[in-house]
Coordinates of C-alpha atoms and ligand atoms in Angstrom, one line a residue:
X1449 CA 0.0 0.0 0.0
X1450 CA 1.8 3.1 -1.3
X1451 CA 5.0 2.5 -3.3
X1452 CA 8.1 4.3 -2.3
X1453 CA 11.2 4.7 -4.4
X1454 CA 14.5 6.6 -3.8
X1455 CA 17.7 6.8 -5.8
X1456 CA 21.2 8.2 -5.1
X1457 CA 23.9 7.6 -7.8
X1458 CA 25.4 8.5 -11.2
X1459 CA 22.3 7.7 -13.3
X1460 CA 19.5 10.2 -14.1
X1461 CA 17.4 9.9 -10.9
X1462 CA 14.3 10.9 -12.9
X1463 CA 14.5 7.7 -15.0
X1464 CA 15.4 5.4 -12.2
X1465 CA 12.6 6.7 -10.0
X1466 CA 9.9 6.6 -12.7
X1467 CA 11.0 3.0 -13.6
X1468 CA 10.7 2.1 -9.9
X1469 CA 7.3 3.6 -9.7
X1470 CA 6.1 1.6 -12.7
X1471 CA 7.2 -1.5 -10.9
X1472 CA 5.6 -0.5 -7.6
X1473 CA 2.3 0.9 -9.1
X1474 CA 0.5 -2.2 -7.9
X1475 CA 1.0 -1.0 -4.4
X1476 CA -1.3 2.0 -5.0
X1477 CA -2.5 4.0 -7.9
X1478 CA -4.6 6.9 -6.6
X1479 CA -1.8 9.4 -7.5
X1480 CA 1.9 9.6 -8.1
X1481 CA 4.7 12.1 -7.6
X1482 CA 8.4 12.6 -7.8
X1483 CA 11.0 15.1 -6.4
X1484 CA 14.6 15.6 -7.4
X1485 CA 17.4 17.8 -6.2
X1486 CA 19.5 19.4 -8.9
X1487 CA 21.9 22.3 -8.5
X1488 CA 20.9 22.8 -4.9
X1489 CA 17.3 23.2 -5.9
X1490 CA 14.4 20.9 -5.0
X1491 CA 11.8 20.4 -7.8
X1492 CA 8.8 18.2 -7.7
X1493 CA 5.8 17.1 -9.7
X1494 CA 2.7 15.2 -8.7
X1495 CA -0.6 14.2 -10.2
X1496 CA -3.8 12.4 -9.2
X1497 CA -4.7 9.1 -10.9
X1498 CA -2.4 6.5 -12.4
X1499 CA 1.3 6.9 -13.0
X1500 CA 0.5 7.6 -16.7
X1501 CA -0.9 11.0 -15.6
X1502 CA 2.3 12.0 -13.9
X1503 CA 4.3 10.8 -16.9
X1504 CA 2.2 13.0 -19.2
X1505 CA 2.7 15.9 -16.9
X1506 CA 6.5 15.3 -16.8
X1507 CA 6.6 15.1 -20.6
X1508 CA 5.0 18.6 -20.8
X1509 CA 6.9 20.1 -17.8
X1510 CA 10.1 18.1 -17.3
X1511 CA 12.0 18.2 -14.1
X1512 CA 15.8 18.9 -14.3
X1513 CA 18.2 16.0 -14.5
X1514 CA 19.4 14.9 -11.1
X1515 CA 21.4 12.2 -9.3
X1516 CA 19.1 12.1 -6.2
X1517 CA 15.4 11.6 -6.4
X1518 CA 12.4 10.1 -4.6
X1519 CA 9.0 9.0 -6.0
X1520 CA 5.7 7.8 -4.6
X1521 CA 2.6 6.0 -5.8
X1522 CA -0.3 6.4 -3.4
X1523 CA -3.2 4.5 -2.0
X1524 CA -5.2 7.2 -0.3
X1525 CA -5.9 7.1 3.5
X1526 CA -6.0 10.6 4.8
X1527 CA -7.4 13.0 2.2
X1528 CA -8.9 12.0 -1.2
X1529 CA -6.9 11.0 -4.3
X1530 CA -6.3 14.6 -5.5
X1531 CA -3.3 16.4 -6.9
X1532 CA -2.9 18.3 -3.7
X1533 CA -2.9 15.2 -1.5
X1534 CA -0.4 13.4 -3.8
X1535 CA 3.1 13.0 -2.4
X1536 CA 5.8 14.3 -2.2
X1537 CA 4.8 16.9 0.4
X1538 CA 7.1 19.9 0.8
X1539 CA 8.0 22.0 3.8
X1540 CA 6.6 25.6 3.8
X1541 CA 10.0 26.9 2.7
X1542 CA 10.2 24.4 -0.2
X1543 CA 13.5 23.0 1.0
X1544 CA 12.4 19.5 2.2
X1545 CA 10.3 16.9 0.3
X1546 CA 8.8 13.9 2.0
X1547 CA 7.1 10.8 0.9
X1548 CA 5.3 8.4 3.2
X1549 CA 3.7 5.0 3.5
X1550 CA 1.5 4.3 6.6
X1551 CA -0.5 6.4 8.9
X1552 CA 0.8 9.0 11.4
X1553 CA -1.8 8.5 14.1
X1554 CA -1.0 11.7 16.1
X1555 CA -1.0 13.9 13.0
X1556 CA -4.0 16.0 14.2
X1557 CA -2.1 17.2 17.3
X1558 CA 1.1 17.7 15.4
X1559 CA -0.7 19.6 12.7
X1560 CA -2.3 21.9 15.3
X1561 CA 1.1 22.5 16.7
X1562 CA 2.5 23.4 13.3
X1563 CA -0.5 25.7 12.5
X1564 CA -0.1 27.5 15.8
X1565 CA 3.5 28.2 14.8
X1566 CA 2.2 29.8 11.6
X1567 CA 2.5 27.0 9.1
X1568 CA -0.1 26.9 6.4
X1569 CA -1.0 23.4 5.2
X1570 CA -1.7 22.7 1.6
X1571 CA -3.2 19.2 1.8
X1572 CA -5.5 17.1 4.0
X1573 CA -2.9 14.3 4.5
X1574 CA -1.2 13.1 7.7
X1575 CA 2.1 13.1 5.8
X1576 CA 2.4 16.9 5.4
X1577 CA 3.2 17.3 9.1
X1578 CA 6.3 15.3 8.6
X1579 CA 7.6 17.7 6.0
X1580 CA 7.0 20.7 8.2
X1581 CA 8.4 19.1 11.3
X1582 CA 11.4 17.9 9.4
X1583 CA 12.3 21.4 8.1
X1584 CA 11.9 22.7 11.7
X1585 CA 14.1 19.9 13.2
X1586 CA 16.7 20.5 10.5
X1587 CA 16.9 24.2 11.4
X1588 CA 17.4 23.2 15.0
X1589 CA 19.9 20.4 14.4
X1590 CA 23.7 21.0 14.8
X1591 CA 25.4 22.0 11.6
X1592 CA 27.6 19.5 9.8
X1593 CA 27.4 16.0 8.3
X1594 CA 24.3 14.0 9.0
X1595 CA 22.1 16.9 9.9
X1596 CA 19.1 15.7 7.8
X1597 CA 19.4 12.2 9.3
X1598 CA 19.5 13.7 12.8
X1599 CA 16.4 15.8 12.0
X1600 CA 14.7 12.6 10.9
X1601 CA 15.5 10.8 14.1
X1602 CA 14.2 13.8 16.1
X1603 CA 10.8 13.8 14.3
X1604 CA 10.5 10.0 14.3
X1605 CA 10.7 10.0 18.1
X1606 CA 7.5 12.1 18.1
X1607 CA 5.5 10.3 15.5
X1608 CA 3.0 7.6 16.4
X1609 CA 1.6 5.0 14.1
X1610 CA 3.2 3.2 11.2
X1611 CA 5.4 4.9 8.7
X1612 CA 8.1 4.7 6.1
X1613 CA 9.3 8.2 5.4
X1614 CA 11.8 9.2 2.8
X1615 CA 13.1 12.8 2.6
X1616 CA 15.3 14.8 0.4
X1617 CA 16.5 18.3 1.0
X1618 CA 17.9 21.2 -1.1
X1619 CA 20.4 21.7 1.8
X1620 CA 21.9 18.2 1.3
X1621 CA 21.8 17.6 -2.4
X1622 CA 23.7 14.3 -2.3
X1623 CA 21.7 12.7 0.4
X1624 CA 18.6 10.7 1.0
X1625 CA 17.3 10.0 4.5
X1626 CA 14.6 7.4 5.3
X1627 CA 13.0 6.0 8.4
X1628 CA 10.8 3.0 9.0
X1629 CA 8.4 1.9 11.8
X1630 CA 6.1 -1.1 11.0
X1631 CA 5.9 -0.1 7.3
X1632 CA 8.2 -1.7 4.6
X1633 CA 11.4 -0.3 3.2
X1634 CA 14.4 -2.1 1.7
X1635 CA 17.7 -0.7 0.4
X1636 CA 19.3 -1.8 -2.8
X1637 CA 23.0 -1.5 -3.2
X1638 CA 24.5 -1.3 -6.7
X1639 CA 27.9 -0.3 -8.0
X1640 CA 28.3 3.2 -6.6
X1641 CA 24.6 3.7 -6.4
X1642 CA 21.8 3.1 -3.8
X1643 CA 18.1 2.5 -4.1
X1644 CA 15.2 2.6 -1.7
X1645 CA 12.0 0.8 -2.3
X1646 CA 8.9 -0.4 -0.5
X1647 CA 9.9 -3.7 -2.0
X1648 CA 12.8 -5.0 -4.1
X1649 CA 10.7 -4.8 -7.3
X1650 CA 11.6 -1.1 -7.2
X1651 CA 15.2 -1.7 -8.1
X1652 CA 15.4 -5.3 -9.2
X1653 CA 16.5 -4.3 -12.8
X1654 CA 19.5 -2.5 -11.3
X1655 CA 20.7 -4.8 -8.4
X1656 CA 19.8 -7.9 -6.5
X1657 CA 21.9 -6.9 -3.5
X1658 CA 19.6 -5.7 -0.7
X1659 CA 19.8 -4.6 2.9
X1660 CA 17.0 -5.2 5.3
X1661 CA 16.0 -2.3 7.6
X1662 CA 14.8 -3.1 11.1
X1663 CA 12.0 -1.6 13.1
X1664 CA 12.6 2.0 14.2
X1665 CA 15.7 2.6 12.1
X1666 CA 16.9 5.6 10.1
X1667 CA 19.1 5.1 7.0
X1668 CA 21.2 7.9 5.5
X1669 CA 22.5 7.4 2.0
X1670 CA 25.1 9.8 0.8
X1671 CA 26.6 9.7 -2.6
X1672 CA 30.1 10.1 -1.2
X1673 CA 29.9 8.7 2.3
X1674 CA 27.7 5.7 1.4
X1675 CA 25.1 4.0 3.6
X1676 CA 24.7 4.3 7.4
X1677 CA 21.9 3.0 9.6
X1678 CA 21.0 4.0 13.1
X1679 CA 18.1 3.4 15.5
X1680 CA 15.9 6.4 16.3
X1681 CA 18.2 7.2 19.2
X1682 CA 21.2 7.5 16.9
X1683 CA 23.0 4.2 17.8
X1684 CA 24.6 2.6 14.8
X1685 CA 23.0 -0.5 13.4
X1686 CA 24.4 -3.1 11.0
X1687 CA 21.7 -3.9 8.4
X1688 CA 21.2 -7.5 7.3
X1689 CA 22.3 -8.2 3.7
X1690 CA 20.6 -10.6 1.4
X1691 CA 20.5 -11.3 -2.3
X1692 CA 17.1 -11.3 -4.0
X1693 CA 16.5 -14.8 -5.6
X1694 CA 14.5 -13.6 -8.6
X1695 CA 15.3 -11.2 -11.4
X1696 CA 13.8 -8.4 -13.3
X1697 CA 12.2 -10.8 -15.9
X1698 CA 10.1 -12.3 -13.1
X1699 CA 8.5 -8.9 -12.6
X1700 CA 7.6 -8.4 -16.2
X1701 CA 4.4 -9.5 -18.0
X1702 CA 6.3 -11.8 -20.3
X1703 CA 3.9 -11.6 -23.2
X1704 CA 0.7 -12.0 -21.1
X1705 CA -2.0 -9.4 -21.3
X1706 CA -2.1 -9.2 -17.5
X1707 CA 0.2 -10.0 -14.7
X1708 CA -2.6 -12.0 -13.2
X1709 CA -2.7 -14.3 -16.2
X1710 CA 1.0 -14.8 -16.0
X1711 CA 0.8 -15.6 -12.3
X1712 CA -2.0 -18.1 -12.8
X1713 CA 0.1 -19.8 -15.4
X1714 CA 3.1 -19.8 -13.1
X1715 CA 1.3 -21.8 -10.5
X1716 CA 2.6 -25.3 -11.3
X1717 CA 6.2 -24.0 -11.0
X1718 CA 5.4 -22.0 -7.8
X1719 CA 4.0 -25.1 -6.1
X1720 CA 7.0 -27.2 -7.2
X1721 CA 9.4 -24.5 -5.9
X1722 CA 7.6 -24.3 -2.6
X1723 CA 7.9 -28.1 -2.2
X1724 CA 11.5 -28.2 -3.4
X1725 CA 14.0 -29.2 -0.7
X1726 CA 11.5 -29.0 2.1
X1727 CA 11.9 -32.6 3.2
X1728 CA 15.1 -33.6 4.8
X1729 CA 16.6 -37.1 4.6
X1730 CA 14.4 -38.3 7.5
X1731 CA 11.2 -36.8 6.2
X1732 CA 11.5 -33.8 8.4
X1733 CA 10.2 -30.4 7.1
X1734 CA 12.9 -27.8 6.5
X1735 CA 11.7 -24.5 7.9
X1736 CA 13.8 -21.6 6.5
X1737 CA 14.4 -20.0 9.8
X1738 CA 13.4 -22.0 12.8
X1739 CA 13.6 -20.7 16.3
X1740 CA 11.2 -23.5 17.5
X1741 CA 12.5 -26.7 18.9
X1742 CA 10.8 -30.1 18.5
X1743 CA 9.9 -29.8 22.2
X1744 CA 8.2 -26.5 21.5
X1745 CA 6.2 -28.2 18.7
X1746 CA 5.3 -31.1 20.9
X1747 CA 4.0 -28.8 23.6
X1748 CA 1.5 -27.1 21.3
X1749 CA -2.1 -27.8 22.4
X1750 CA -3.9 -25.3 20.1
X1751 CA -3.3 -23.6 16.8
X1752 CA -4.6 -20.3 15.4
X1753 CA -4.2 -19.5 11.8
X1754 CA -4.4 -15.7 11.4
X1755 CA -4.5 -13.9 8.1
X1756 CA -6.5 -11.6 5.8
X1757 CA -8.5 -11.9 2.6
X1758 CA -7.2 -14.7 0.3
X1759 CA -4.6 -15.7 2.8
X1760 CA -7.4 -16.2 5.4
X1761 CA -9.1 -18.5 2.9
X1762 CA -5.9 -20.5 2.8
X1763 CA -6.1 -20.7 6.6
X1764 CA -9.7 -21.9 6.5
X1765 CA -8.5 -24.8 4.3
X1766 CA -5.5 -25.4 6.5
X1767 CA -7.8 -26.0 9.5
X1768 CA -9.3 -29.2 7.8
X1769 CA -5.9 -30.6 7.0
X1770 CA -4.0 -29.7 10.2
X1771 CA -6.8 -30.9 12.5
X1772 CA -7.1 -34.1 10.5
X1773 CA -3.4 -34.9 10.5
X1774 CA -2.4 -33.6 13.9
X1775 CA -5.6 -33.8 16.0
X1776 CA -4.7 -30.4 17.4
X1777 CA -7.6 -28.0 17.5
X1778 CA -7.2 -25.2 15.0
X1779 CA -9.0 -21.9 15.0
X1780 CA -8.9 -19.6 12.0
X1781 CA -9.3 -15.9 12.4
X1782 CA -9.3 -12.8 10.3
X1783 CA -6.3 -10.8 11.5
X1784 CA -8.1 -7.5 11.9
X1785 CA -10.4 -9.1 14.5
X1786 CA -7.9 -11.3 16.3
X1787 CA -6.3 -9.0 18.9
X1788 CA -9.4 -7.0 19.6
X1789 CA -11.3 -9.9 21.1
X1790 CA -8.8 -11.1 23.6
X1791 CA -8.1 -14.6 22.2
X1792 CA -7.0 -17.2 24.7
X1793 CA -3.2 -17.6 24.0
X1794 CA -0.3 -18.9 26.0
X1795 CA 3.1 -20.6 25.6
X1796 CA 1.6 -23.7 24.2
X1797 CA -0.4 -22.0 21.5
X1798 CA 1.0 -21.9 18.0
X1799 CA -0.1 -18.9 15.9
X1800 CA 0.4 -19.4 12.2
X1801 CA 0.4 -16.1 10.4
X1802 CA -0.1 -16.3 6.6
X1803 CA 0.9 -13.4 4.4
X1804 CA 2.1 -13.2 0.9
X1805 CA 3.6 -9.8 1.3
X1806 CA 4.8 -10.2 4.8
X1807 CA 3.8 -6.6 5.4
X1808 CA 0.0 -6.7 6.0
X1809 CA -0.5 -4.4 9.0
X1810 CA -3.5 -6.3 10.4
X1811 CA -1.6 -9.6 10.3
X1812 CA 1.5 -7.9 11.8
X1813 CA -0.5 -6.5 14.7
X1814 CA -2.1 -9.9 15.3
X1815 CA 1.4 -11.4 15.3
X1816 CA 2.7 -8.9 17.9
X1817 CA -0.4 -9.5 20.1
X1818 CA 0.3 -13.2 19.9
X1819 CA 3.9 -12.7 20.9
X1820 CA 2.9 -10.4 23.8
X1821 CA 0.8 -13.2 25.1
X1822 CA 3.8 -15.6 24.8
X1823 CA 2.4 -17.7 22.0
X1824 CA 4.8 -19.1 19.4
X1825 CA 4.5 -17.6 16.0
X1826 CA 5.2 -19.3 12.7
X1827 CA 5.0 -17.2 9.5
X1828 CA 4.1 -18.5 6.1
X1829 CA 5.3 -15.8 3.8
X1830 CA 6.4 -15.1 0.2
X1831 CA 8.5 -12.0 0.7
X1832 CA 12.0 -12.6 1.9
X1833 CA 13.2 -10.0 4.4
X1834 CA 9.7 -8.6 5.1
X1835 CA 8.5 -7.6 8.6
X1836 CA 6.2 -10.5 9.4
X1837 CA 8.8 -13.3 9.0
X1838 CA 11.4 -11.2 10.7
X1839 CA 9.3 -10.8 13.8
X1840 CA 8.1 -14.4 13.9
X1841 CA 9.7 -17.4 15.8
X1842 CA 9.9 -19.4 12.6
X1843 CA 9.2 -18.9 8.9
X1844 CA 8.3 -21.1 6.0
X1845 CA 8.7 -19.2 2.8
X1846 CA 6.5 -19.9 -0.1
X1847 CA 8.6 -19.7 -3.3
X1848 CA 6.0 -18.2 -5.6
X1849 CA 8.3 -15.4 -6.9
X1850 CA 7.0 -11.8 -7.2
X1851 CA 3.2 -11.5 -7.2
X1852 CA 2.4 -8.2 -9.0
X1853 CA -1.3 -8.5 -9.8
X1854 CA -3.2 -7.1 -6.9
X1855 CA -5.4 -10.2 -6.7
X1856 CA -3.5 -13.1 -5.2
X1857 CA -3.3 -16.3 -7.2
X1858 CA 0.0 -18.2 -7.0
X1859 CA 0.4 -16.6 -3.5
X1860 CA -2.7 -18.5 -2.5
X1861 CA -1.9 -21.9 -3.9
X1862 CA 1.6 -21.8 -2.4
X1863 CA 0.2 -20.8 0.9
X1864 CA -2.0 -23.9 0.8
X1865 CA 1.0 -26.1 0.1
X1866 CA 3.0 -24.5 2.9
X1867 CA 0.0 -25.0 5.3
X1868 CA -0.1 -28.7 4.3
X1869 CA 3.6 -29.0 5.0
X1870 CA 3.2 -27.4 8.5
X1871 CA 0.4 -29.8 9.3
X1872 CA 2.4 -32.8 8.2
X1873 CA 5.5 -31.7 10.0
X1874 CA 3.6 -31.3 13.3
X1875 CA 2.0 -34.6 12.8
X1876 CA 5.4 -36.2 12.4
X1877 CA 7.1 -34.4 15.2
X1878 CA 4.3 -35.3 17.6
X1879 CA 4.2 -38.9 16.6
X1880 CA 0.7 -38.8 15.1
X1881 CA 2.0 -39.8 11.7
X1882 CA 4.8 -42.1 10.8
X1883 CA 7.4 -40.9 8.3
X1884 CA 6.1 -43.2 5.6
X1885 CA 2.6 -41.8 6.1
X1886 CA 3.9 -38.3 5.8
X1887 CA 5.9 -39.4 2.8
X1888 CA 2.7 -40.7 1.2
X1889 CA 1.0 -37.3 1.5
X1890 CA 4.1 -35.6 0.3
X1891 CA 4.1 -37.8 -2.8
X1892 CA 0.5 -36.6 -3.4
X1893 CA 1.6 -33.1 -3.0
X1894 CA 4.3 -33.6 -5.6
X1895 CA 1.5 -34.5 -8.0
X1896 CA 0.0 -31.1 -7.6
X1897 CA 2.1 -29.1 -10.1
X1898 CA 1.2 -31.6 -12.9
X1899 CA -2.5 -31.5 -11.8
X1900 CA -2.6 -27.7 -11.9
X1901 CA -0.8 -27.7 -15.3
X1902 CA -3.5 -30.0 -16.6
X1903 CA -6.3 -27.8 -15.3
X1904 CA -4.6 -24.8 -17.0
X1905 CA -4.5 -26.7 -20.3
X1906 CA -8.3 -27.1 -20.2
X1907 CA -9.2 -23.4 -19.5
X1908 CA -10.5 -22.3 -23.0
X1909 CA -14.1 -23.3 -22.2
X1910 CA -13.8 -21.5 -18.9
X1911 CA -12.6 -18.4 -20.7
X1912 CA -15.5 -18.7 -23.1
X1913 CA -17.9 -19.1 -20.2
X1914 CA -16.4 -16.0 -18.6
X1915 CA -16.9 -14.0 -21.7
X1916 CA -20.6 -15.0 -21.8
X1917 CA -21.0 -13.8 -18.2
X1918 CA -19.7 -10.3 -18.6
X1919 CA -23.2 -8.9 -17.9
X1920 CA -23.8 -10.9 -14.7
X1921 CA -24.8 -8.7 -11.8
X1922 CA -24.5 -11.2 -9.0
X1923 CA -23.2 -14.7 -8.5
X1924 CA -23.2 -17.4 -5.8
X1925 CA -20.4 -19.9 -5.0
X1926 CA -21.1 -23.1 -3.1
X1927 CA -18.9 -25.7 -1.6
X1928 CA -18.7 -28.0 1.4
X1929 CA -15.8 -29.1 3.6
X1930 CA -12.5 -27.8 2.0
X1931 CA -14.5 -26.6 -1.0
X1932 CA -16.4 -24.1 1.2
X1933 CA -13.3 -21.8 1.5
X1934 CA -12.7 -22.4 -2.2
X1935 CA -16.2 -21.0 -2.8
X1936 CA -15.3 -18.0 -0.6
X1937 CA -12.2 -17.4 -2.6
X1938 CA -14.0 -17.7 -5.9
X1939 CA -16.5 -15.1 -4.7
X1940 CA -13.7 -12.8 -3.5
X1941 CA -11.9 -13.0 -6.8
X1942 CA -15.0 -12.1 -8.7
X1943 CA -15.9 -9.2 -6.5
X1944 CA -12.4 -7.6 -6.5
X1945 CA -11.8 -8.1 -10.2
X1946 CA -15.1 -7.8 -11.9
X1947 CA -17.0 -5.7 -9.3
X1948 CA -19.8 -8.1 -9.4
X1949 CA -21.6 -8.8 -6.1
X1950 CA -20.8 -12.4 -5.2
X1951 CA -21.1 -14.5 -2.1
X1952 CA -19.7 -17.9 -1.1
X1953 CA -21.6 -20.3 1.0
X1954 CA -21.3 -23.6 2.7
X1955 CA -23.7 -25.4 0.3
X1956 CA -25.6 -27.0 3.3
X1957 CA -26.3 -23.5 4.6
X1958 CA -28.2 -22.5 1.5
X1959 CA -31.5 -23.8 2.6
X1960 CA -31.2 -21.8 5.8
X1961 CA -31.7 -18.6 4.1
X1962 CA -29.6 -17.7 1.1
X1963 CA -31.5 -19.8 -1.4
X1964 CA -34.1 -17.1 -1.4
X1965 CA -31.9 -15.0 -3.6
X1966 CA -31.8 -17.6 -6.3
X1967 CA -34.1 -17.0 -9.2
X1968 CA -34.3 -17.5 -13.0
X1969 CA -30.8 -17.3 -14.4
X1970 CA -28.8 -16.7 -11.2
X1971 CA -25.3 -18.0 -11.9
X1972 CA -24.3 -20.4 -9.2
X1973 CA -20.9 -22.0 -9.1
X1974 CA -20.7 -25.3 -7.2
X1975 CA -17.4 -26.9 -6.3
X1976 CA -18.1 -30.6 -6.0
X1977 CA -16.0 -32.8 -3.7
X1978 CA -14.2 -35.9 -5.0
X1979 CA -16.5 -38.9 -5.5
X1980 CA -14.4 -40.9 -3.0
X1981 CA -16.2 -38.7 -0.3
X1982 CA -19.5 -40.6 -0.9
X1983 CA -21.8 -38.9 1.5
X1984 CA -20.5 -35.4 1.0
X1985 CA -20.5 -35.9 -2.8
X1986 CA -24.1 -37.0 -2.8
X1987 CA -25.2 -34.1 -0.7
X1988 CA -23.5 -31.5 -2.9
X1989 CA -25.2 -33.1 -6.0
X1990 CA -28.5 -32.6 -4.2
X1991 CA -27.5 -29.0 -3.5
X1992 CA -27.0 -28.5 -7.3
X1993 CA -30.5 -29.9 -7.9
X1994 CA -31.9 -27.6 -5.3
X1995 CA -30.6 -24.4 -6.9
X1996 CA -31.4 -25.7 -10.4
X1997 CA -35.0 -26.3 -9.4
X1998 CA -35.1 -22.6 -8.6
X1999 CA -33.9 -21.6 -12.0
X2000 CA -30.2 -21.2 -11.3
X2001 CA -27.6 -21.4 -14.1
X2002 CA -25.3 -24.0 -12.6
X2003 CA -21.6 -24.0 -13.2
X2004 CA -20.2 -27.2 -11.7
X2005 CA -16.5 -27.9 -10.9
X2006 CA -16.1 -31.7 -10.7
X2007 CA -13.4 -34.2 -11.0
X2008 CA -12.8 -36.2 -14.2
X2009 CA -15.2 -39.1 -14.5
X2010 CA -17.8 -37.7 -12.1
X2011 CA -20.9 -38.3 -14.3
X2012 CA -23.4 -37.8 -11.4
X2013 CA -23.3 -34.0 -11.8
X2014 CA -23.9 -33.9 -15.5
X2015 CA -27.7 -34.0 -15.5
X2016 CA -27.9 -30.9 -13.3
X2017 CA -25.1 -28.8 -14.7
X2018 CA -25.4 -26.2 -17.3
X2019 CA -21.6 -26.1 -17.5
X2020 CA -19.2 -28.7 -16.2
X2021 CA -15.6 -27.7 -15.6
X2022 CA -13.3 -30.7 -15.1
X2023 CA -10.4 -31.0 -12.7
X2024 CA -8.1 -34.0 -12.3
X2025 CA -8.8 -36.4 -9.4
X2026 CA -7.0 -35.2 -6.3
X2027 CA -7.2 -36.3 -2.7
X2028 CA -9.9 -34.5 -0.8
X2029 CA -7.7 -32.3 1.4
X2030 CA -5.5 -31.3 -1.4
X2031 CA -8.3 -30.7 -3.9
X2032 CA -8.6 -26.9 -3.3
X2033 CA -5.2 -26.5 -5.1
X2034 CA -6.8 -27.6 -8.3
X2035 CA -10.4 -26.5 -7.9
X2036 CA -9.4 -22.9 -7.2
X2037 CA -7.7 -22.4 -10.5
X2038 CA -10.8 -22.3 -12.8
X2039 CA -12.3 -19.8 -10.4
X2040 CA -9.3 -17.5 -10.8
X2041 CA -9.5 -17.8 -14.6
X2042 CA -13.3 -17.2 -14.6
X2043 CA -13.0 -14.0 -12.6
X2044 CA -10.1 -12.8 -14.7
X2045 CA -11.9 -13.4 -17.9
X2046 CA -15.2 -11.8 -16.7
X2047 CA -13.3 -8.7 -15.5
X2048 CA -11.4 -8.5 -18.8
X2049 CA -14.6 -8.8 -20.8
X2050 CA -16.1 -5.9 -18.8
X2051 CA -13.1 -3.8 -19.9
X2052 CA -11.7 -3.6 -16.4
X2053 CA -8.1 -3.3 -15.2
X2054 CA -7.5 -6.9 -14.0
X2055 CA -4.2 -6.2 -12.4
X2056 CA -5.1 -3.0 -10.6
X2057 CA -8.8 -3.2 -9.5
X2058 CA -10.4 0.0 -8.2
X2059 CA -10.0 1.0 -4.6
X2060 CA -7.5 -1.8 -3.9
X2061 CA -3.7 -2.0 -3.5
X2062 CA -1.3 -4.8 -3.0
X2063 CA 0.2 -5.1 0.5
X2064 CA -2.2 -3.5 2.9
X2065 CA 0.1 -1.6 5.3
X2066 CA -2.5 0.2 7.2
X2067 CA -4.9 -1.2 9.8
Ligands
F6R170 C1 -7.1 -10.9 -2.6 C2 -5.9 -10.5 -2.0 C3 -6.0 -10.0 -0.6 C4 -4.8 -10.5 0.3 C5 -4.8 -9.9 1.7 C6 -3.6 -10.4 2.5 O1 -6.9 -11.4 -3.9 O2 -4.9 -10.6 -2.5 O3 -7.2 -10.4 0.1 O4 -4.8 -11.9 0.3 O5 -4.8 -8.5 1.6 O6 -2.4 -10.1 1.9 P1 -1.1 -10.8 2.4 O7 -1.2 -12.2 2.0 O8 0.0 -10.0 1.6 O9 -1.0 -10.6 3.8

């Protein structure tokens, strides 16, 4: 949420910053802006709407070439998506420019303080206070090297909430200063050049060498003096280095019309990569960073899976698998609700936080609450070096590669696979399953990439169906058991991409109320369990008949060879036979394709749906 870019080095900062913004636009697209320092002068430009609007403005009114620059792409929180509220925000004397991601919670009091000192605000944002405070702190800071960084530390000690701030100043034309608390920021280190980004996509075409910034740290990047990091008190900190394990090509569309289509197509590989090397010689699961002993894992008597949106749906499916394999009770909870209801947590609780981005604020706050209550926290995450894994006791990375489309696809399937691995590992460590039993399920997991590839080969009829549904105004999704969360996910994908009202239900619940909304022509998607699950299968086939009898247009997702559904289905979408608990990995795929195709047919921006942004870094 909000993309931040910074550059210090020999190249033209305008080009580097704009390229970075293009790569980060998925984090927010309400407005965009850029500031550069050239010849001791600060110049900036900003524009509401997508980055293309800013690019057009810059083509008409170019900024001067520069070697230091910052850029921002916004997802609006405080103040509407207007030109005035776009970042960068400048201090009243025009010498300092600031960009920000997050929310400064005490901005009202700070704004009142600035106003009583005579400052006139030009925007409704919380960010603008940071620009004015920084200019004042700079004026008060001792002269000499590092003055802007010192001013940043001074203001950060006063700010409440979550923030990444990046500042540039006409007074220090070779320097960028940035700070972070609970919002993301990474540093890229090239040959004589430095980059700042909300995530590594901002600079991946220039360097794969990154430095992780910790909580409450300030980084100063100077063209001549290089990089230095301190905490907010000014104590030096050594940032952790890492090399990004994907390259610029992974963040390109690669010939697809949409990133989402590319990411859907990448799912077989993403699953295979997530499984790769996970099982040691003795069948044990290899967690990337484990700070949990086998004894810790044996002591667990309750598990919470906590996540948001699509990741929450992965958690709902994980509950079936983990409870079945480990016999440990699992609760699944939306992260934004978790800490506010005082959940019962202690040392023997394992909290599994699931997050593709590793930066979702609701999930991060839930994690911190769990740790305060002494629970053990295991993160399932796709973004190396992000905040959530860093603050967890253990992490299992999904290896999906960069997910650029706002709607999560490969992130979701790999989260499922990681959840399965956690369940199997726990079952083995606790002696509920023998190694060979675990190995059997792992062998089934290894079949999933091929199964998903097969689903993808058969998607043309689904696309056709999607094109025929461009005018739909509502849609229902039904499933039972593990297919219930799949139905929720199908409905979420349709809502967020096609702006069609959709709801997912446990198919058995339909008769308790929702069936009243079904009438002639209502499209209803039903995800049918494998036939091996006799009782459940028969019941879902009855549910199809129930909605069909009320005039529904039935779209049925069923395994190959399931002929029972045919008489009641207007459309059958086939998926390969897959063991019940693993079936969501294959049954979700047609729902992703369907939503994508419907949105595309409606002429919508599939990758950047309205009102949304990737990586939700505000609560
Ligand atoms: C929907 C979607 C969101 C995310 C949610 C959590 O397609 O992508 O619902 O799943 O915002 O994001 P992460 O996984 O980054 O914590």
